[in-house]
Amino acid sequence: MLEVRNLSIAFKTRDGLRPSVRNIDFTIKPGEILGLVGESGSGKTITSLAVMGLLPPNAVITSGEVLVDGTDMLQLGPAELRKLRGKHVAMVFQDPMASLDPIFTCGDQIIETIRLHEPVSKAQARQRAIDLLEKVRIPDPARAMRAYPHELSGGQCQRIMIAMAIACKPRIIIADEPTTALDVTVQKQVLELLRSLNEEVGAAILLITHDLGVIYEVADRVVVMYAGDKMEEASTRDLFTNPKSDYARALVDSMPTPGSHHDRLPVIERDALGNVRGVRPQPRVRSADAVPAPDANGAPLLEIKNLTKSYWVKPSPLATPVEMRAVDGVSLSIALRSTLGLVGESGCGKSTLSRAIMRLSRPDAGEILFRGRDIAQLSETEMRPFRREIAMVFQNPYGSLNPRQTVQELVEAPMVIFREGTAAGRRKRVTDLLEAVGLPSAAAAKYPHEFSGGQRQRIAIARALALNPSLVICDEAVSALDVSVQAQVLNLLKDLQVEFDLTYLFISHDLSVVEHISDAVAVMQKGRIVEYGSTHSIFNNPKEAYTRSLLDAVPTIGSERAGKGAA
Amino acid sequence: MTASIAGALLLIGRKLLTAFIQLLVIATLIFSVMYIMPGDPVLLLLGADSNPSAEAVASMRTQLGLDQPVISQYFIWLWKALHLDFGVSLVNGYPISRYVLANLPRTLELAFAAIIIATLIGVPLGIAAALKRGSLRDTALTSIATVGISVPVYILGTLLVLLFSLKLGWLPASGYTDISRNVAEHFRKLALPAFALGFGLAASIARMTRSSMLEILGRDFVRTLRAKGMSERRIIWQHVLRNAAIPIVTIIGLQLGNLMGGTVLVEAMFNWPGLSTLLVGAVSARNYPLVQGSMLAIAALFILINLVVELLYSLLDPRIRRKRA
């Protein structure tokens, strides 16, 4: 029913056409879920936009056909295309909140979709919208009808988007990273919803994602794309058990998966001939005498006791403010040179906790013992010597580097603030740091926009290390990166831990990443630590129901790979 | 539903209270300025040249309440002002409020006519420029807008008079005709001053509309609307423009200060008997109560228009409506 034949797309640039998708072929049969997987820049989104006829003005289709039930979408005029869009082929986008018009109620937006394609009265459309909201299992559909997008959670907004997509019973639904912006448990619900709607409505789904776990959970067949080329097309089972192309194998390998324990993750490399393969790098080693002796008393570097931080919020305009405990009596400790993973869903208080440890906010009660000294209530001046001991790496490598500063200025900024060293000495130090994070020294003179996301995160890490901190807080530091780049950065963090004697507080929503990197894990829910223990015990023998539900929600490809490992 | 109505009322109540406090501060400033200013209104009133007797001066002072301590003068004045009693004109003994009430609607009319003209010109031009971004049309419109912002009101006014009244003879050069006497003539005389006043604002609105439209057109939800199969025209008019309206209303609100300043020049130039004309006349005649009264009226008008703009905001943007309340 949807057949993409020999599709090539290029972008117009000053130097002529730059191809972005080359000779892609695939078909989706009715009722099938086809996964389209690839990393950023692989051309998967561009392909889907071409199917909808929604390519940006600077993109041109250089060859190929997109057949929807035999009609070539590429040959249709704007009016005919409009009739197909929404009615025949519907789309669900990545960021559900931004994909809805903020100033119309969700109900109105669904009603609008129905009335665009079907001549029904407003009242009829309203009734159908309510039915749709029930079908996508939104709690309290009547309220959701009246709500504006910002009044709903991300998961609920995505349900609205899905309700809108299935409103006119389309034959094909294109879902572009539909769960990337959502928490694992919400992701699981949305995927289950897509799967059941696929059975119920009978629409074929083209599921675009960078997340192999998502593919594994729901897709029947998979197309793997890399740099605009189709690398492989296989049934989901075959792809994970017996990937044929080198790239697909490397991609499957570079995912940290629960249950597999390796010191370093394989990374994807491209050799001189342009062939890709997975390589598992060796950990960097230090000579034995350079490794410091373990602390005699074994005192933890950081110990948090009963830490509490509240915000005052008004539940409704007229109500008196009520206390919202973002961090509620949290106690934790991190041993020197170890990694504590902190997991939890959005809004659980992870970031508030990390901000309190950084003393970017003053906690309401409790102690933060850093090398035995309580820093919870220190003044700005008293805090200053501790500032150089604790560094932070943020989630968004695009937003956390000032675009108008060179890498040299960015990385040396902490040293300048602490008036450390001479200009020449700082330059030397920046070169050393860049080398440590795997960037050439020539990078110092460049600006952040000249680097990829993974390279920018390396720059951010170099900056965090500038003052030789002992504790580095990584707040979702790899969440914005592609799987293979994520593997590189995780390997780097492990190498640096050995090289610079670092202690990590690693905050993430991604359990498989946390399992890979952490020695101990704390699970946070609604401001409290619900479970805390060694990584092994948390992942193999979770005591709390919440931990189990988190673990269950992780799309796992562990069983297949374990089978492969045994074979 | 009741909660949102209560929230809206609370919002309006809070804004009214803020407006009242602003007005009070301005009233105090106006009173102080008049008190500090050199020159004795009593001598002026009695005619300094006629060498009035000490008794005459004293009795006049008592009559005007100027013999009382400053603080009580202030509160008496404020109390009366609250009841729209600004005293009487020193020139002819007419109540100030009558002057103000007669002239205020004319300034208000001029200002609103200017805003309407500016919106009617600025918004369509901004849309036209945004839809053909980077084209010749866009460049031309953007350049005209830049010129429009930079041309001072008095030069534009002079050019308009030269062209439309002196050369073409289509519109009267200046003056005012009450609407009750001749409706057509009233609007013919309103046209040039309103256009002169609104042109700069039209240019600002056009630029803001253009950039706001471009920003909204790049948002994800526009792609959703296209994917739903909505026509481009409907996307623009129903969704993009409504979203883009929020910063446009902001710019109108911010430009009001300029607009009110502009009325001083425009009213003088076109002989439009509004508040500014009243104020300018009162200042040159040292008619202190009239100066105070008309200044307070102008300030009140400014605050009122700002209040309307802010409430309009909340109407346009549900996020502000619920957050601020």
Coordinates of C-alpha atoms in Angstrom, one line a residue, chain B residues 32-256:
Chain B
S32 CA 5.1 68.1 43.3
V33 CA 6.3 69.4 40.0
M34 CA 3.7 72.2 40.0
Y35 CA 4.6 73.1 43.6
I36 CA 8.3 73.3 42.9
M37 CA 7.9 75.3 39.7
P38 CA 8.9 78.9 40.0
G39 CA 6.2 81.7 39.6
D40 CA 3.3 82.6 41.8
P41 CA -0.1 81.7 40.4
V42 CA -1.8 84.3 42.6
L43 CA 0.3 87.2 41.3
L44 CA -0.3 85.9 37.8
L45 CA -4.0 85.7 38.4
L46 CA -4.3 89.2 39.9
G47 CA -1.9 90.6 37.3
A48 CA 1.6 91.2 38.6
D49 CA 1.8 94.4 36.7
S50 CA -1.1 95.9 38.5
N51 CA 0.7 95.7 41.9
P52 CA -2.0 94.1 43.9
S53 CA -2.4 94.9 47.6
A54 CA -1.2 92.5 50.2
E55 CA -4.8 91.9 51.4
A56 CA -5.9 91.1 47.9
V57 CA -3.1 88.6 47.5
A58 CA -3.8 87.0 50.9
S59 CA -7.5 86.7 50.3
M60 CA -6.8 85.1 46.9
R61 CA -4.5 82.7 48.5
T62 CA -7.2 81.7 51.0
Q63 CA -9.7 81.4 48.2
L64 CA -7.4 79.0 46.3
G65 CA -6.4 77.1 49.5
L66 CA -2.7 78.1 49.0
D67 CA -2.4 79.3 52.6
Q68 CA -2.7 75.8 53.9
P69 CA 0.4 73.5 54.6
V70 CA 1.6 71.7 51.5
I71 CA 0.6 68.3 52.8
S72 CA -3.0 69.3 53.4
Q73 CA -3.0 71.1 50.0
Y74 CA -1.8 67.8 48.5
F75 CA -4.5 65.7 50.1
I76 CA -7.3 68.2 49.4
W77 CA -6.1 68.3 45.7
L78 CA -5.9 64.5 45.5
W79 CA -9.3 64.0 47.1
K80 CA -10.9 66.4 44.7
A81 CA -9.1 64.9 41.8
L82 CA -10.5 61.5 42.8
H83 CA -13.9 63.1 42.3
L84 CA -12.8 64.5 39.0
D85 CA -12.7 68.0 40.5
F86 CA -9.4 69.6 39.3
G87 CA -10.4 73.1 40.4
V88 CA -11.2 76.0 38.2
S89 CA -9.3 77.6 35.4
L90 CA -7.3 80.6 36.6
V91 CA -8.1 82.4 33.4
N92 CA -11.9 82.3 33.3
G93 CA -13.1 80.4 36.3
Y94 CA -14.5 77.5 34.3
P95 CA -14.2 74.1 36.0
I96 CA -11.1 72.2 34.7
S97 CA -13.0 68.9 34.4
R98 CA -15.3 70.4 31.8
Y99 CA -12.2 71.3 29.6
V100 CA -10.7 67.9 30.2
L101 CA -13.9 66.0 29.5
A102 CA -14.4 68.0 26.3
N103 CA -10.9 67.4 25.0
L104 CA -10.1 63.9 26.2
P105 CA -12.4 62.1 23.7
R106 CA -10.8 63.9 20.8
T107 CA -7.3 62.8 21.8
L108 CA -8.7 59.3 22.4
E109 CA -10.3 59.3 19.0
L110 CA -7.1 60.5 17.4
A111 CA -5.1 57.9 19.1
F112 CA -7.4 55.0 18.3
A113 CA -7.8 56.1 14.7
A114 CA -4.0 56.1 14.5
I115 CA -3.8 52.6 16.0
I116 CA -6.5 51.3 13.6
I117 CA -4.8 52.8 10.6
A118 CA -1.4 51.5 11.7
T119 CA -2.8 48.0 12.2
L120 CA -4.7 48.0 8.9
I121 CA -1.5 49.0 7.1
G122 CA 1.1 47.3 9.1
V123 CA -0.4 43.8 9.6
P124 CA -1.1 43.0 5.9
L125 CA 2.2 44.4 4.8
G126 CA 4.0 42.3 7.4
I127 CA 2.2 39.2 6.3
A128 CA 2.9 40.0 2.6
A129 CA 6.6 40.4 3.4
A130 CA 6.8 37.2 5.6
L131 CA 5.1 35.0 3.0
K132 CA 7.6 36.0 0.3
R133 CA 10.7 36.1 2.5
G134 CA 13.8 37.3 0.8
S135 CA 11.9 38.3 -2.4
L136 CA 12.0 41.7 -4.0
R137 CA 8.6 42.4 -2.4
D138 CA 10.0 41.6 1.0
T139 CA 13.0 43.8 0.6
A140 CA 11.0 46.7 -0.7
L141 CA 8.4 46.5 2.2
T142 CA 11.1 46.1 4.8
S143 CA 12.9 49.1 3.5
I144 CA 9.8 51.2 3.4
A145 CA 9.1 50.2 7.0
T146 CA 12.6 51.2 8.1
V147 CA 12.1 54.6 6.5
G148 CA 8.6 54.9 8.1
I149 CA 10.1 54.3 11.6
S150 CA 12.8 56.9 11.1
V151 CA 10.7 59.8 9.6
P152 CA 9.7 62.3 12.4
V153 CA 6.0 63.0 12.7
Y154 CA 6.4 66.7 11.9
I155 CA 8.1 66.1 8.6
L156 CA 5.6 63.4 7.6
G157 CA 2.8 65.7 8.7
T158 CA 4.1 68.6 6.6
L159 CA 4.5 66.3 3.6
L160 CA 1.0 65.0 4.0
V161 CA -0.5 68.5 4.2
L162 CA 1.6 69.6 1.1
L163 CA 0.4 66.6 -0.9
F164 CA -3.2 65.9 0.1
S165 CA -4.4 69.4 0.9
L166 CA -2.3 71.9 -0.9
K167 CA -1.5 70.0 -4.1
L168 CA -4.4 67.6 -4.5
G169 CA -6.9 69.4 -2.3
W170 CA -8.5 66.2 -1.2
L171 CA -8.5 66.8 2.5
P172 CA -8.6 69.8 4.8
A173 CA -5.1 70.8 6.1
S174 CA -6.2 71.2 9.7
G175 CA -9.0 71.9 12.1
Y176 CA -11.7 70.1 13.8
T177 CA -15.5 69.7 13.2
D178 CA -17.6 68.1 15.8
I179 CA -19.2 64.8 14.7
S180 CA -22.7 66.1 15.7
R181 CA -22.4 68.9 13.2
N182 CA -21.0 67.2 10.1
V183 CA -20.0 63.5 10.1
A184 CA -18.2 63.5 6.8
E185 CA -16.3 66.7 7.6
H186 CA -15.3 65.2 11.0
F187 CA -13.7 62.2 9.5
R188 CA -12.1 64.2 6.6
K189 CA -10.4 66.3 9.2
L190 CA -9.4 63.3 11.3
A191 CA -7.8 61.5 8.3
L192 CA -4.5 63.4 8.0
P193 CA -3.6 63.8 11.7
A194 CA -4.5 60.1 12.3
F195 CA -2.4 59.0 9.4
A196 CA 0.6 61.1 10.4
L197 CA 0.4 59.8 13.9
G198 CA -0.1 56.2 12.9
F199 CA 2.5 55.9 10.1
G200 CA 5.5 55.2 12.3
L201 CA 3.5 52.7 14.3
A202 CA 2.4 51.0 11.1
A203 CA 6.0 50.5 10.2
S204 CA 6.8 49.0 13.6
I205 CA 3.8 46.7 13.3
A206 CA 4.8 45.6 9.8
R207 CA 8.2 44.7 11.0
M208 CA 7.0 42.9 14.1
T209 CA 4.3 41.1 12.1
R210 CA 6.9 39.9 9.6
S211 CA 9.4 38.5 12.1
S212 CA 6.7 37.1 14.3
M213 CA 5.0 35.3 11.3
L214 CA 8.4 33.9 10.2
E215 CA 9.0 32.6 13.7
I216 CA 5.6 31.0 14.0
L217 CA 5.8 29.5 10.5
G218 CA 8.9 27.6 11.6
R219 CA 7.2 26.0 14.6
D220 CA 6.5 22.3 14.7
F221 CA 2.8 22.7 15.0
V222 CA 2.6 24.3 11.5
R223 CA 4.1 21.1 10.1
T224 CA 1.4 19.2 12.0
L225 CA -1.3 21.4 10.4
R226 CA 0.2 20.7 7.0
A227 CA 0.3 17.0 7.7
K228 CA -3.3 17.2 8.7
G229 CA -4.1 18.3 5.2
M230 CA -5.0 21.9 6.0
S231 CA -4.7 24.5 3.2
E232 CA -1.8 27.0 3.5
R233 CA -4.3 29.9 3.5
R234 CA -6.2 28.5 6.4
I235 CA -3.0 27.7 8.3
I236 CA -1.9 31.3 7.9
W237 CA -5.2 33.0 8.8
Q238 CA -6.5 30.6 11.5
H239 CA -3.4 29.5 13.3
V240 CA -0.2 31.4 12.4
L241 CA -1.7 34.8 12.6
R242 CA -3.4 34.2 15.9
N243 CA -0.1 33.0 17.4
A244 CA 1.8 35.8 15.8
A245 CA -0.7 38.4 17.2
I246 CA 0.8 38.1 20.7
P247 CA 4.0 40.0 20.0
I248 CA 2.2 42.3 17.6
V249 CA -0.1 43.4 20.4
T250 CA 3.0 43.9 22.6
I251 CA 4.6 46.2 20.1
I252 CA 1.4 48.2 19.9
G253 CA 1.4 48.5 23.6
L254 CA 5.0 49.5 23.8
Q255 CA 4.6 52.1 21.0
L256 CA 1.7 53.8 22.8

